[in-house]
Coordinates of C-alpha atoms and ligand atoms in Angstrom, one line a residue:
X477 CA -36.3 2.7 -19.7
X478 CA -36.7 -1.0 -18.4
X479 CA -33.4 -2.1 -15.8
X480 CA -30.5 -3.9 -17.7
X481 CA -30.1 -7.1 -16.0
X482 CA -26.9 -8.6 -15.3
X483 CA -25.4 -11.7 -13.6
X484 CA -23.1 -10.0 -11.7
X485 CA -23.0 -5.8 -11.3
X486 CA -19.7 -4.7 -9.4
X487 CA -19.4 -0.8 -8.2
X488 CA -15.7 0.8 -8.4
X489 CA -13.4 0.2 -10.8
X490 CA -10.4 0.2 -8.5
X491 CA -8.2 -2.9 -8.5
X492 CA -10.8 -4.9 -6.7
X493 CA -13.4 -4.0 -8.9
X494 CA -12.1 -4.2 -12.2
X495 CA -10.2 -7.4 -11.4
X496 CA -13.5 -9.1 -10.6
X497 CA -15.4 -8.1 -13.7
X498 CA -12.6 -9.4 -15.7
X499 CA -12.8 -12.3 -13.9
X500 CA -16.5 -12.9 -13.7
X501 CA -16.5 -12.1 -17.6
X502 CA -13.8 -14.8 -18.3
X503 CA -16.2 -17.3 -16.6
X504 CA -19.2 -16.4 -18.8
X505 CA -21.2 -14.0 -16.5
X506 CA -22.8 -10.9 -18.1
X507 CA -21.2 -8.2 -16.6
X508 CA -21.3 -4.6 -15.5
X509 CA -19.3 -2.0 -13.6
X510 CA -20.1 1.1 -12.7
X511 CA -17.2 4.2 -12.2
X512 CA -18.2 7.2 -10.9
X513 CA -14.7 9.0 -11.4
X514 CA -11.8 7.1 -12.8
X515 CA -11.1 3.5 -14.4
X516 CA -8.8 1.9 -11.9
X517 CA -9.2 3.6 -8.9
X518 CA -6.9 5.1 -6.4
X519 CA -4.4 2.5 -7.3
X520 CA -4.1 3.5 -10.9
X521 CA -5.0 7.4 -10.2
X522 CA -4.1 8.7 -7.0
X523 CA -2.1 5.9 -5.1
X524 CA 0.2 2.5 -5.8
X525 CA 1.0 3.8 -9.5
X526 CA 1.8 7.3 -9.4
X527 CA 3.9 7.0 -6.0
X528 CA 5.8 4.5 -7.8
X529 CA 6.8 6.6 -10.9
X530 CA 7.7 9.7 -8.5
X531 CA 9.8 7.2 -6.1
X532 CA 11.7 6.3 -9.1
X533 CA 12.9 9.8 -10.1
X534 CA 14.2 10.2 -6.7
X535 CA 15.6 7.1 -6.5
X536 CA 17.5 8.0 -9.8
X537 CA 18.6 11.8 -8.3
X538 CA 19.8 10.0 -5.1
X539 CA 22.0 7.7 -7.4
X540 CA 23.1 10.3 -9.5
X541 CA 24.6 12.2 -6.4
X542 CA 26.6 8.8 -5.8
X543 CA 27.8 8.4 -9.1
X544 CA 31.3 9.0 -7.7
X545 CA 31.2 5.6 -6.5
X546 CA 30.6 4.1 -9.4
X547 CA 33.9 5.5 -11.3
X548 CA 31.1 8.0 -13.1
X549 CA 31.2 11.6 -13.3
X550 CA 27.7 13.5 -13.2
X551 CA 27.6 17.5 -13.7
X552 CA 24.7 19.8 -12.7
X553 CA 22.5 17.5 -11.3
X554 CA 19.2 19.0 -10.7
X555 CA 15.4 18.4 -11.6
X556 CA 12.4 19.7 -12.7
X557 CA 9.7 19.3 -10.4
X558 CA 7.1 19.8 -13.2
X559 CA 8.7 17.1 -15.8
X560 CA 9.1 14.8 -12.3
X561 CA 5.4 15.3 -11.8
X562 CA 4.5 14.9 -15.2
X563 CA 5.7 11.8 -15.8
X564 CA 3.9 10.4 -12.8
X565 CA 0.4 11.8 -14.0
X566 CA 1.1 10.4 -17.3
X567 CA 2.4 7.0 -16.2
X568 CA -1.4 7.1 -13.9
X569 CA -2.8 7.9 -17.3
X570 CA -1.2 5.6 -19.6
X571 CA -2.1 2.5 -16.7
X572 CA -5.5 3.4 -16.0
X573 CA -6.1 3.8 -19.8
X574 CA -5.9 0.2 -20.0
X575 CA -8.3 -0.7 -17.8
X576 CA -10.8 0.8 -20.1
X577 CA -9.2 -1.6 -23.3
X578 CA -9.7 -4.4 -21.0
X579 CA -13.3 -3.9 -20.5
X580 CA -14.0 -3.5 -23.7
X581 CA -11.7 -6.8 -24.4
X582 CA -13.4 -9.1 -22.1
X583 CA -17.5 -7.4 -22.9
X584 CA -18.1 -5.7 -19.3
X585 CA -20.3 -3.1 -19.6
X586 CA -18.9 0.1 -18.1
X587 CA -21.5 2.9 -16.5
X588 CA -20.0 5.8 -15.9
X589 CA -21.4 7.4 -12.7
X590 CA -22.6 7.3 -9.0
X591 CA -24.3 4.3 -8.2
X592 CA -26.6 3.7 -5.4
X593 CA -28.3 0.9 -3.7
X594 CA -32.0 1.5 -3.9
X595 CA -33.3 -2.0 -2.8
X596 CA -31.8 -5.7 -3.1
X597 CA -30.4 -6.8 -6.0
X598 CA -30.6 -3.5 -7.6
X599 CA -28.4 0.0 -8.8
X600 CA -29.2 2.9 -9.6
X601 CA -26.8 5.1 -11.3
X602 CA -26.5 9.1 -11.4
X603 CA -24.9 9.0 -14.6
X604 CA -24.2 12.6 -17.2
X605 CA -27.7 11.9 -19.5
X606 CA -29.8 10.8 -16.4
X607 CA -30.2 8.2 -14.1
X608 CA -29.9 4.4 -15.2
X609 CA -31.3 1.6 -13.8
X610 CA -29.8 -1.9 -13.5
X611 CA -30.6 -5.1 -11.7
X612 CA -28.5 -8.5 -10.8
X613 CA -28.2 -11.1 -8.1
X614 CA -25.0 -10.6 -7.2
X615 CA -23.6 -7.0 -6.6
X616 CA -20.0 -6.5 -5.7
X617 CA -19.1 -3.3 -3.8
X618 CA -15.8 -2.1 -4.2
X619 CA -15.7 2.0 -3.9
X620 CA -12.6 2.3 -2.1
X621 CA -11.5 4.5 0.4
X622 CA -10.3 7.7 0.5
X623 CA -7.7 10.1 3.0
X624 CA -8.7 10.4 6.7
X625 CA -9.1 14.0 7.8
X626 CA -8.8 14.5 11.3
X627 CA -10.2 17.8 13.4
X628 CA -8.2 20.6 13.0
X629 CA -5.4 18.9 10.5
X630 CA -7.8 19.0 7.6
X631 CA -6.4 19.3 4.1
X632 CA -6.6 22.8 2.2
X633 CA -4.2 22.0 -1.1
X634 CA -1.8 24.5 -0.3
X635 CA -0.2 24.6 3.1
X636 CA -1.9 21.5 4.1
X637 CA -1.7 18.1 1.8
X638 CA -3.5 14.3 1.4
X639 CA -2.0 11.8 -0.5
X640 CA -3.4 13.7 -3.7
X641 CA -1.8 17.4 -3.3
X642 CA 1.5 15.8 -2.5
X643 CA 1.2 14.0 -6.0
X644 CA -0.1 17.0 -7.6
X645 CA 1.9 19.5 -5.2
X646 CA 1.4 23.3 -5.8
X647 CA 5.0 23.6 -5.0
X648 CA 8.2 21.7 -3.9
X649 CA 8.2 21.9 0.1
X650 CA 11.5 23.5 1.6
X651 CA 10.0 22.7 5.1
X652 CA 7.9 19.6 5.2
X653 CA 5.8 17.7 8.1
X654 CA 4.7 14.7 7.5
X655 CA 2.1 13.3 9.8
X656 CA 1.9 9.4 10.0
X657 CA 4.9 7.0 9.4
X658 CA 2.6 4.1 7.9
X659 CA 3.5 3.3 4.3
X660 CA 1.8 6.4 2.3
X661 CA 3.6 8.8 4.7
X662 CA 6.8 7.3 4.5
X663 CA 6.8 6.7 0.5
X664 CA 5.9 10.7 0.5
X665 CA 8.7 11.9 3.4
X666 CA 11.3 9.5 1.9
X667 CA 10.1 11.3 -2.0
X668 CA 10.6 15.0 -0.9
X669 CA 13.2 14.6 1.5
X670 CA 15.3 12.4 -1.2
X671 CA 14.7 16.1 -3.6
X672 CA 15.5 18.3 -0.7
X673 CA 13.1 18.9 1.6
X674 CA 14.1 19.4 5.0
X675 CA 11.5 17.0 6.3
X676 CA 10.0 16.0 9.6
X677 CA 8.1 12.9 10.2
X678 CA 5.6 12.5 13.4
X679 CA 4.2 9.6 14.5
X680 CA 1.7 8.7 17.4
X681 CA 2.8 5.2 17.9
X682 CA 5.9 4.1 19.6
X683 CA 8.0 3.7 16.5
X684 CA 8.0 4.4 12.3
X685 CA 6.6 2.1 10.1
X686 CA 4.4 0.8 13.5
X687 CA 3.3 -2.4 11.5
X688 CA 6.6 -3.4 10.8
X689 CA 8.5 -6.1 12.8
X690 CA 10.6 -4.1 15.5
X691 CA 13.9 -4.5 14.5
X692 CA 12.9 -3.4 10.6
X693 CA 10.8 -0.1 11.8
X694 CA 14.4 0.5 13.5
X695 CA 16.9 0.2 10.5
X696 CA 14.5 1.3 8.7
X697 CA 15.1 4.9 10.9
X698 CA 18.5 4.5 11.2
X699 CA 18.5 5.1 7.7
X700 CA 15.9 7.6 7.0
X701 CA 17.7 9.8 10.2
X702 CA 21.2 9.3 8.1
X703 CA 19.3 10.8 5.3
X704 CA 18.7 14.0 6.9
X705 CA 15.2 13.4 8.3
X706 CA 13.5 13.8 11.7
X707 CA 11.7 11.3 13.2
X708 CA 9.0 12.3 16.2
X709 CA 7.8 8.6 17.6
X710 CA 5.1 8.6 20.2
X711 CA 4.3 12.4 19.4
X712 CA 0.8 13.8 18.3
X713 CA 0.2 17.1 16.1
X714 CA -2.1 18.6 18.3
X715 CA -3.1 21.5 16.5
X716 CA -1.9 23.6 13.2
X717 CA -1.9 27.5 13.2
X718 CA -2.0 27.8 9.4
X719 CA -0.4 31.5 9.0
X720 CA -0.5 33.0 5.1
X721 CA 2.4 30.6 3.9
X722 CA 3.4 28.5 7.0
X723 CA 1.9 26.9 9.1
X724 CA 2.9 26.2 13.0
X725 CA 2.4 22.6 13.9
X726 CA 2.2 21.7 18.1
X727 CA 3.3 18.7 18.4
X728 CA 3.2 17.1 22.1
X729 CA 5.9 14.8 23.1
X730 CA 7.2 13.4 25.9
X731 CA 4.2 15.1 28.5
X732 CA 5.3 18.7 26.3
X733 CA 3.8 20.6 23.7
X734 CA 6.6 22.1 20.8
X735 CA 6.1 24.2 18.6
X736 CA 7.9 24.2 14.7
X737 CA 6.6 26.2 11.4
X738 CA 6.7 24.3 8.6
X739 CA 6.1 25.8 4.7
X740 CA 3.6 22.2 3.8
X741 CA 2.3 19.7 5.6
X742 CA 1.2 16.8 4.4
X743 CA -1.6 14.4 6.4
X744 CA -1.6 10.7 6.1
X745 CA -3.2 9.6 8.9
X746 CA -5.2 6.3 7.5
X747 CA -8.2 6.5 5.2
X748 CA -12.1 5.7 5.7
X749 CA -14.2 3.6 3.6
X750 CA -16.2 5.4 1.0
X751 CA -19.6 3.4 2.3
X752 CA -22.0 6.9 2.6
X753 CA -24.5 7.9 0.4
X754 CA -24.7 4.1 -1.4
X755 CA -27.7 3.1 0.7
X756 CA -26.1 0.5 2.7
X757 CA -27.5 1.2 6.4
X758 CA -31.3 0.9 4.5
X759 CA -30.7 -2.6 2.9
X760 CA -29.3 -3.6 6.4
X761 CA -25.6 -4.1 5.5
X762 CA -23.4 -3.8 9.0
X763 CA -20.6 -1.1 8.8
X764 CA -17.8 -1.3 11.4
X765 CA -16.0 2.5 11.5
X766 CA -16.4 3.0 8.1
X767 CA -16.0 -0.4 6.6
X768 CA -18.6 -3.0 5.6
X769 CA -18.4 -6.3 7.7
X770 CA -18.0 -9.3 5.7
X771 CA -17.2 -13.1 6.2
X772 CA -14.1 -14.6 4.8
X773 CA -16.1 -14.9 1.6
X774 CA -16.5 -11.2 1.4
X775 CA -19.9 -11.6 1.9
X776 CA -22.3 -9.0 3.5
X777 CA -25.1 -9.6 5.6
X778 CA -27.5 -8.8 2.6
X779 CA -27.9 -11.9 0.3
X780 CA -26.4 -11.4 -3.0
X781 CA -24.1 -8.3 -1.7
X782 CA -20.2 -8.8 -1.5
X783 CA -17.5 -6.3 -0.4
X784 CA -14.0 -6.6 -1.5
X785 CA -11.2 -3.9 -1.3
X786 CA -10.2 -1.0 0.9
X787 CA -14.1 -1.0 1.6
X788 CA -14.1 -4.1 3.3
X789 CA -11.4 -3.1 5.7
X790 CA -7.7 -4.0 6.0
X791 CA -4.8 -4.4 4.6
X792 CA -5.7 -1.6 2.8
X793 CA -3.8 -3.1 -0.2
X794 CA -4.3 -3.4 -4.2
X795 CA -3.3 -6.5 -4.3
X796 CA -5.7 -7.9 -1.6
X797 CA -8.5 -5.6 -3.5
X798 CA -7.6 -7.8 -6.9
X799 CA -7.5 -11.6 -4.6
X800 CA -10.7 -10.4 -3.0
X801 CA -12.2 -9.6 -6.6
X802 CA -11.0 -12.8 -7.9
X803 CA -12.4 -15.2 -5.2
X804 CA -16.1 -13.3 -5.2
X805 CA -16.5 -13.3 -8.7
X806 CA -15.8 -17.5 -8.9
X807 CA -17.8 -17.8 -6.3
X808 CA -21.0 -16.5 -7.9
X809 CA -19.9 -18.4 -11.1
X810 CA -20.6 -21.5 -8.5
X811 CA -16.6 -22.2 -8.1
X812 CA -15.4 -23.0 -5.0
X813 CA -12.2 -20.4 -4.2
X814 CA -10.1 -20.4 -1.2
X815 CA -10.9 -17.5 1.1
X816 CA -8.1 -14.9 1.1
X817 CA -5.9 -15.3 4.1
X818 CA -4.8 -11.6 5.5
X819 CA -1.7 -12.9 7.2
X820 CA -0.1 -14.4 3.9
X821 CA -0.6 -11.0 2.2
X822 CA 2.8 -8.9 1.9
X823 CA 2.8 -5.5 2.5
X824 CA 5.6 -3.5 0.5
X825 CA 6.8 0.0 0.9
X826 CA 8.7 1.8 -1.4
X827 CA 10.6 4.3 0.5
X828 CA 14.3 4.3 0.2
X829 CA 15.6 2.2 1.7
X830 CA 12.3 -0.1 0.5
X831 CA 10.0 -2.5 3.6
X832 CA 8.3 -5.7 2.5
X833 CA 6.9 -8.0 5.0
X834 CA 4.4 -10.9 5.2
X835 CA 3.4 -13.2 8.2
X836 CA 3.9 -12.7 11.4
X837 CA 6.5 -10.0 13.3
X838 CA 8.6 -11.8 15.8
X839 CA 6.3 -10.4 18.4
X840 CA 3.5 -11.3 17.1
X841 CA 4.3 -15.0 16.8
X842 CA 5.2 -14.6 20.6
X843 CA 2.1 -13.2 21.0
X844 CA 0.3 -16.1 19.9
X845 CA 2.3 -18.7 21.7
X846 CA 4.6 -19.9 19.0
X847 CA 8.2 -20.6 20.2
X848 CA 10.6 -19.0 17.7
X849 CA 13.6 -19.4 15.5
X850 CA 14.9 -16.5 14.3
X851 CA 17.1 -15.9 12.0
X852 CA 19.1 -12.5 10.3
X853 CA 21.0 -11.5 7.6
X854 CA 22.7 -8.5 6.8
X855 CA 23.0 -7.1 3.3
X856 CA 26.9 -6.4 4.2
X857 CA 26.8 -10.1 3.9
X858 CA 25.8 -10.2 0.4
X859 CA 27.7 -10.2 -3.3
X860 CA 25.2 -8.7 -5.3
X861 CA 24.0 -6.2 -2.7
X862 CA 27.8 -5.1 -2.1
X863 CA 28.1 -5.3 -6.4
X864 CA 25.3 -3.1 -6.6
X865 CA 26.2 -0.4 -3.7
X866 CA 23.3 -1.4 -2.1
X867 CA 24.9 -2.8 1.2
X868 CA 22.3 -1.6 3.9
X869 CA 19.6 -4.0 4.4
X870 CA 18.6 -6.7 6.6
X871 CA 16.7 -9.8 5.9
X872 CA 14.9 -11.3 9.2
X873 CA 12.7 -14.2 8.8
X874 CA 10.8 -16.2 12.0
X875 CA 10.1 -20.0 12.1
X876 CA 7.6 -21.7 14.9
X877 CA 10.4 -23.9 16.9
X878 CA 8.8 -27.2 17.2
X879 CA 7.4 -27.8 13.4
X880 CA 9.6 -25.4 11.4
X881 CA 6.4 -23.0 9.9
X882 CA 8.0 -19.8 8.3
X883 CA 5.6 -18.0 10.6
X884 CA 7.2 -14.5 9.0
X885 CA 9.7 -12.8 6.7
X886 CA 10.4 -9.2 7.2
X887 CA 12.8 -7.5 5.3
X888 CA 14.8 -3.8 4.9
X889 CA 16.8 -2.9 1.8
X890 CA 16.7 -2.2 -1.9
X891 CA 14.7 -4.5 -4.3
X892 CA 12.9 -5.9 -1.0
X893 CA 9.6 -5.6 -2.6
X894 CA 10.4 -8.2 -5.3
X895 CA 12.0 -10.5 -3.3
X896 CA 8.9 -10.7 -0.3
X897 CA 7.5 -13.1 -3.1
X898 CA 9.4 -15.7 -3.0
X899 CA 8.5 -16.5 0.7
X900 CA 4.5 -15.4 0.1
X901 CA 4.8 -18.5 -1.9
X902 CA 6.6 -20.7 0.4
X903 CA 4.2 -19.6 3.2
X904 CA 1.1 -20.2 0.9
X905 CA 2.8 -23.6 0.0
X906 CA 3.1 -24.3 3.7
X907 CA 6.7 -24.3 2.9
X908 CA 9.2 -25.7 6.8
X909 CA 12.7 -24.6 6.8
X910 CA 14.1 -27.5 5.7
X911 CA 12.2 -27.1 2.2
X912 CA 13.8 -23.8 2.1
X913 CA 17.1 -24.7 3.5
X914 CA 17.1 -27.5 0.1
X915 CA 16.1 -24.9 -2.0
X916 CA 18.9 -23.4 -4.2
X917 CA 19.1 -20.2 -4.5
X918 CA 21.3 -18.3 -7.9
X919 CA 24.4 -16.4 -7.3
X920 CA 24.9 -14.0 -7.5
X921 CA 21.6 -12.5 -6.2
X922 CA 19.8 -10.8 -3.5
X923 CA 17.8 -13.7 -3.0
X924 CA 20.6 -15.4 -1.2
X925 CA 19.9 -13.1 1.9
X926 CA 16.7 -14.9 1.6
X927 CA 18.4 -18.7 2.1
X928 CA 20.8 -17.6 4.5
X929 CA 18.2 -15.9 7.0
X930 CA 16.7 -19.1 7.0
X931 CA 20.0 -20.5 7.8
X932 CA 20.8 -18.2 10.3
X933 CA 17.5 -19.1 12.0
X934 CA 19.0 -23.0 12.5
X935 CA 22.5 -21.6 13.4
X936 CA 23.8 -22.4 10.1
X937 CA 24.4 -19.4 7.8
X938 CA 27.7 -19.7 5.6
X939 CA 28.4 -15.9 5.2
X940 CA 28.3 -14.4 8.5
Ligands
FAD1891 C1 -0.7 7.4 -2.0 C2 -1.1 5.9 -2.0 C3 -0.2 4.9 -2.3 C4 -0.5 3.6 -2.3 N1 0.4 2.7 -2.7 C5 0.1 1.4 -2.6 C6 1.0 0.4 -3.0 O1 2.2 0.7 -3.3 N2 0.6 -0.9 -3.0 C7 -0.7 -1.3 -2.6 O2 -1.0 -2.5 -2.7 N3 -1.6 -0.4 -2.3 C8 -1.2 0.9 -2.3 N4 -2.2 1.9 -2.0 C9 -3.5 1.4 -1.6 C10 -4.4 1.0 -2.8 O3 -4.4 2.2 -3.7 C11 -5.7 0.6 -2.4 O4 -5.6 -0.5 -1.5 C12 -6.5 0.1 -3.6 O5 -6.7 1.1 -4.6 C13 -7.9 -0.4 -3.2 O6 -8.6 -0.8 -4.3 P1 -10.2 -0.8 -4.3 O7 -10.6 -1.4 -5.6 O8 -10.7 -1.4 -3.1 O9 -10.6 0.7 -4.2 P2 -10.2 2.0 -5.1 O10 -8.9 1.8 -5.8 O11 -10.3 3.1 -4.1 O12 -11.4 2.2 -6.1 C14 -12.7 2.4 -5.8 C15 -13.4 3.0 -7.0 O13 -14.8 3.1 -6.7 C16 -15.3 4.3 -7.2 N5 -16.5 4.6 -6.5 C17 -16.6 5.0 -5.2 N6 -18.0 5.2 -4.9 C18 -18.7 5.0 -6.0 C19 -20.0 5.0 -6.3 N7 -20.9 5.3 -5.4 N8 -20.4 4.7 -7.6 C20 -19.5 4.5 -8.5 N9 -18.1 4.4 -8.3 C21 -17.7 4.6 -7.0 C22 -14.2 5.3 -7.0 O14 -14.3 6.4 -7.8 C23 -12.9 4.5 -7.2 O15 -12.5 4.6 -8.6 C24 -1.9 3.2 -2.0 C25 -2.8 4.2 -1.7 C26 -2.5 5.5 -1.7 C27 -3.5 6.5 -1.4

């Protein structure tokens, strides 16, 4: 059979990948994407989506036990880790269902199965009646990434978890270790430890959440040790001695090897780029530790080959997957897009209490040479947040001293991740304090914690 041809061929239908067939299709290219698993990727399947749905149940039980509080009387509270687990797969279902109505909506040709590289400018795809061929000028990679497995910690499904046992768990931990305090660790340790879990969290870096600004990382603790769990910082699982249903992890800290059992352990210590077996290293593409190296156009250095997504390195994000998408797919329809700026990108976490962030940490701007305002407000401070019996949080935001730049906003609390927005768009408006100082905000809201940290950076906050 002759090769289809195409104007534009992206592979992976993760959020980067779908979002730029749509888009190339909506600019008139002829389009095709190829899938070898599932529409809409990690995200949809195995990541932002599902977490989100389980998050949400134990963010209800967690209520429930407070409903005291709230003048409310609650009997036999319990849960069904099945139904709990159910919904989640189904909520993954229902979302990624509608990727493959929006393909079909906008004319993109889906291929489902593996795709390879064989030569410039054209795929080859493994797909169930044989192998298809197809050509274009412009190819977008976007295949992902997928758990890290270190030596010796490596996942087996039932004592020892990635990302996708602990959404699909085999059981509900009574003793859990989680290894790693970045975002998907924490989302899973705040999860099982919120349903009773008696749950450990180790981490090799100095301090939890290690992107975070400093002083978030440590509320953030604070309140994850109130919960019940335990925190190792600067410790490193050595070595597991998986037994037939525990497992003993040694964990060295402080110059010392410990030893704790544990019933599951889940790993989530990063993820590599799914960039084997494509053909990449034959065309010439340059791969950096599992990542392909791009420009700020997310192009490679083969002509006609972009990367976008978690294959194209970090923040290992959806949302920066989607911009990436966006931007490559104008830019082979001969528009002229922005490049996507990693700094202005928040990062949100969902763990209770929630972590959104964008721009620079306070160290960071010192880091750079930036002379800094700071300001801080505490939840405690707030209406709503008090209203809503959500008074722990803390809203920090940094300002360069000399021309007023929100450099960063960093915040700790619940509903964080909806209000980060507000000041992505002031930083991508190139938004000074004063604009945000003039800027009124509705009461009651959360988002006042927003105008009086910038207050509080200039000395002038009303409620504290
Ligand atoms: C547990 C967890 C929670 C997360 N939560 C969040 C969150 O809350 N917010 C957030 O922004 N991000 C979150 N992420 C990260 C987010 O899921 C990723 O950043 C995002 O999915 C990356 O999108 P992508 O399009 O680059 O790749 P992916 O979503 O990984 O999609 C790549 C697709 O390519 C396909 N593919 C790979 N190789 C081939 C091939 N050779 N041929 C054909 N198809 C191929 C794969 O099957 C896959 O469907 C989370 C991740 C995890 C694991």
């Amino acid at each position: 059979m002759a090769a289809k041809s195409y104007d534009m061929i992206v592979i992976g239908a993760g959020p980067g990948g779908y979002v730029a067939a749509i888009r190339g299709a909506q600019l008139g290219l002829k389009v095709a994407i190829v899938e070898r698993e599932h529409m809409g990727g990690i995200c949809l399947n195995w990541g932002c989506i599902p977490t989100k749905a389980l998050l949400r149940s134990s963010e209800i039980f967690h209520q429930m036990h407070r409903a005291k509080e709230f003048g409310l009387s609650v009997e036999n509270i319990g849960f069904d880790l099945k139904a709990i687990i159910d919904r989640s797969r189904g909520v993954a279902k229902q979302m990624a269902g509608g990727i493959s109505h929006l393909m079909k909506k906008n004319k993109i040709d889906v291929v489902m199965g593996a795709a390879t590289l064989p030569a410039k400018g054209k795929v080859s795809v493994k797909t169930a009646k044989g192998v298809e061929e197809l050509t274009s000028k412009n190819i977008i990679l976007a295949t992902g990434a997928r758990a890290r497995e270190l030596p010796g910690l490596e996942a087996d499904g039932d004592l020892v978890w990635t990302y996708k046992h602990a959404l699909n768990p085999v059981r509900m931990p009574k003793k859990l270790l989680v290894i790693g305090s970045g975002a998907i660790g924490i989302e899973f340790a705040s999860f099982y430890n919120t349903m009773g879990a008696d749950t450990t969290v180790v981490e090799v870096m100095d301090r939890v959440l290690p992107v975070e600004d400093k002083d978030i990382s440590a509320f953030a603790k604070k309140s994850f040790v109130k919960q019940g769990m335990k925190i190792m910082e600067k410790a490193m699982v050595k070595k597991l001695d998986r037994a037939k249903d525990k497992v003993t992890a040694h964990i060295e800290v402080g110059g010392k090897v410990e030893k704790h059992d544990f019933d599951t352990v889940i790993s989530a210590v990063g993820i590599v780029g799914n960039c084997e077996d494509l053909g990449l290293e034959k065309l010439g593409v340059e791969i950096d530790r599992t990542h392909v190296v791009t420009d700020q156009y997310c192009r490679t250095k083969v002509d006609g080959l972009f990367a976008i997504g978690d294959i194209a390195g970090a923040p290992w994000l959806a949302h920066k997957a989607s911009h990436e998408g966006v931007m490559v797919a104008e830019l082979i329809a001969g528009k002229h897009p922005h490049p996507v700026k990693p700094e202005s990108i928040a990062g949100c976490t969902y763990c209770h209490p929630q972590v959104a962030s964008v721009g620079y940490s306070e160290a960071k701007a010192k880091e750079l040479g930036h002379t800094v305002k700071v300001g801080k407000f505490p939840f405690m401070g707030n209406g709503k947040a008090v209203a809503m019996g959500e008074a722990e949080g803390m809203v920090k935001t940094v300002f360069d001293a000399k021309t007023g730049e929100l450099l960063g906003a960093h915040m700790v609390g619940a509903e964080v991740t909806e209000m980060i927005q507000g000041f992505v768009v002031a930083r991508g408006l190139e938004t000074t304090e004063e604009d945000l100082m003039n800027t009124v905000f509705p009461h009651p809201t959360m988002s006042e914690m927003m105008h009086e940290s910038v207050l509080a950076a200039y000395e002038r906050a009303l409620h504290i």
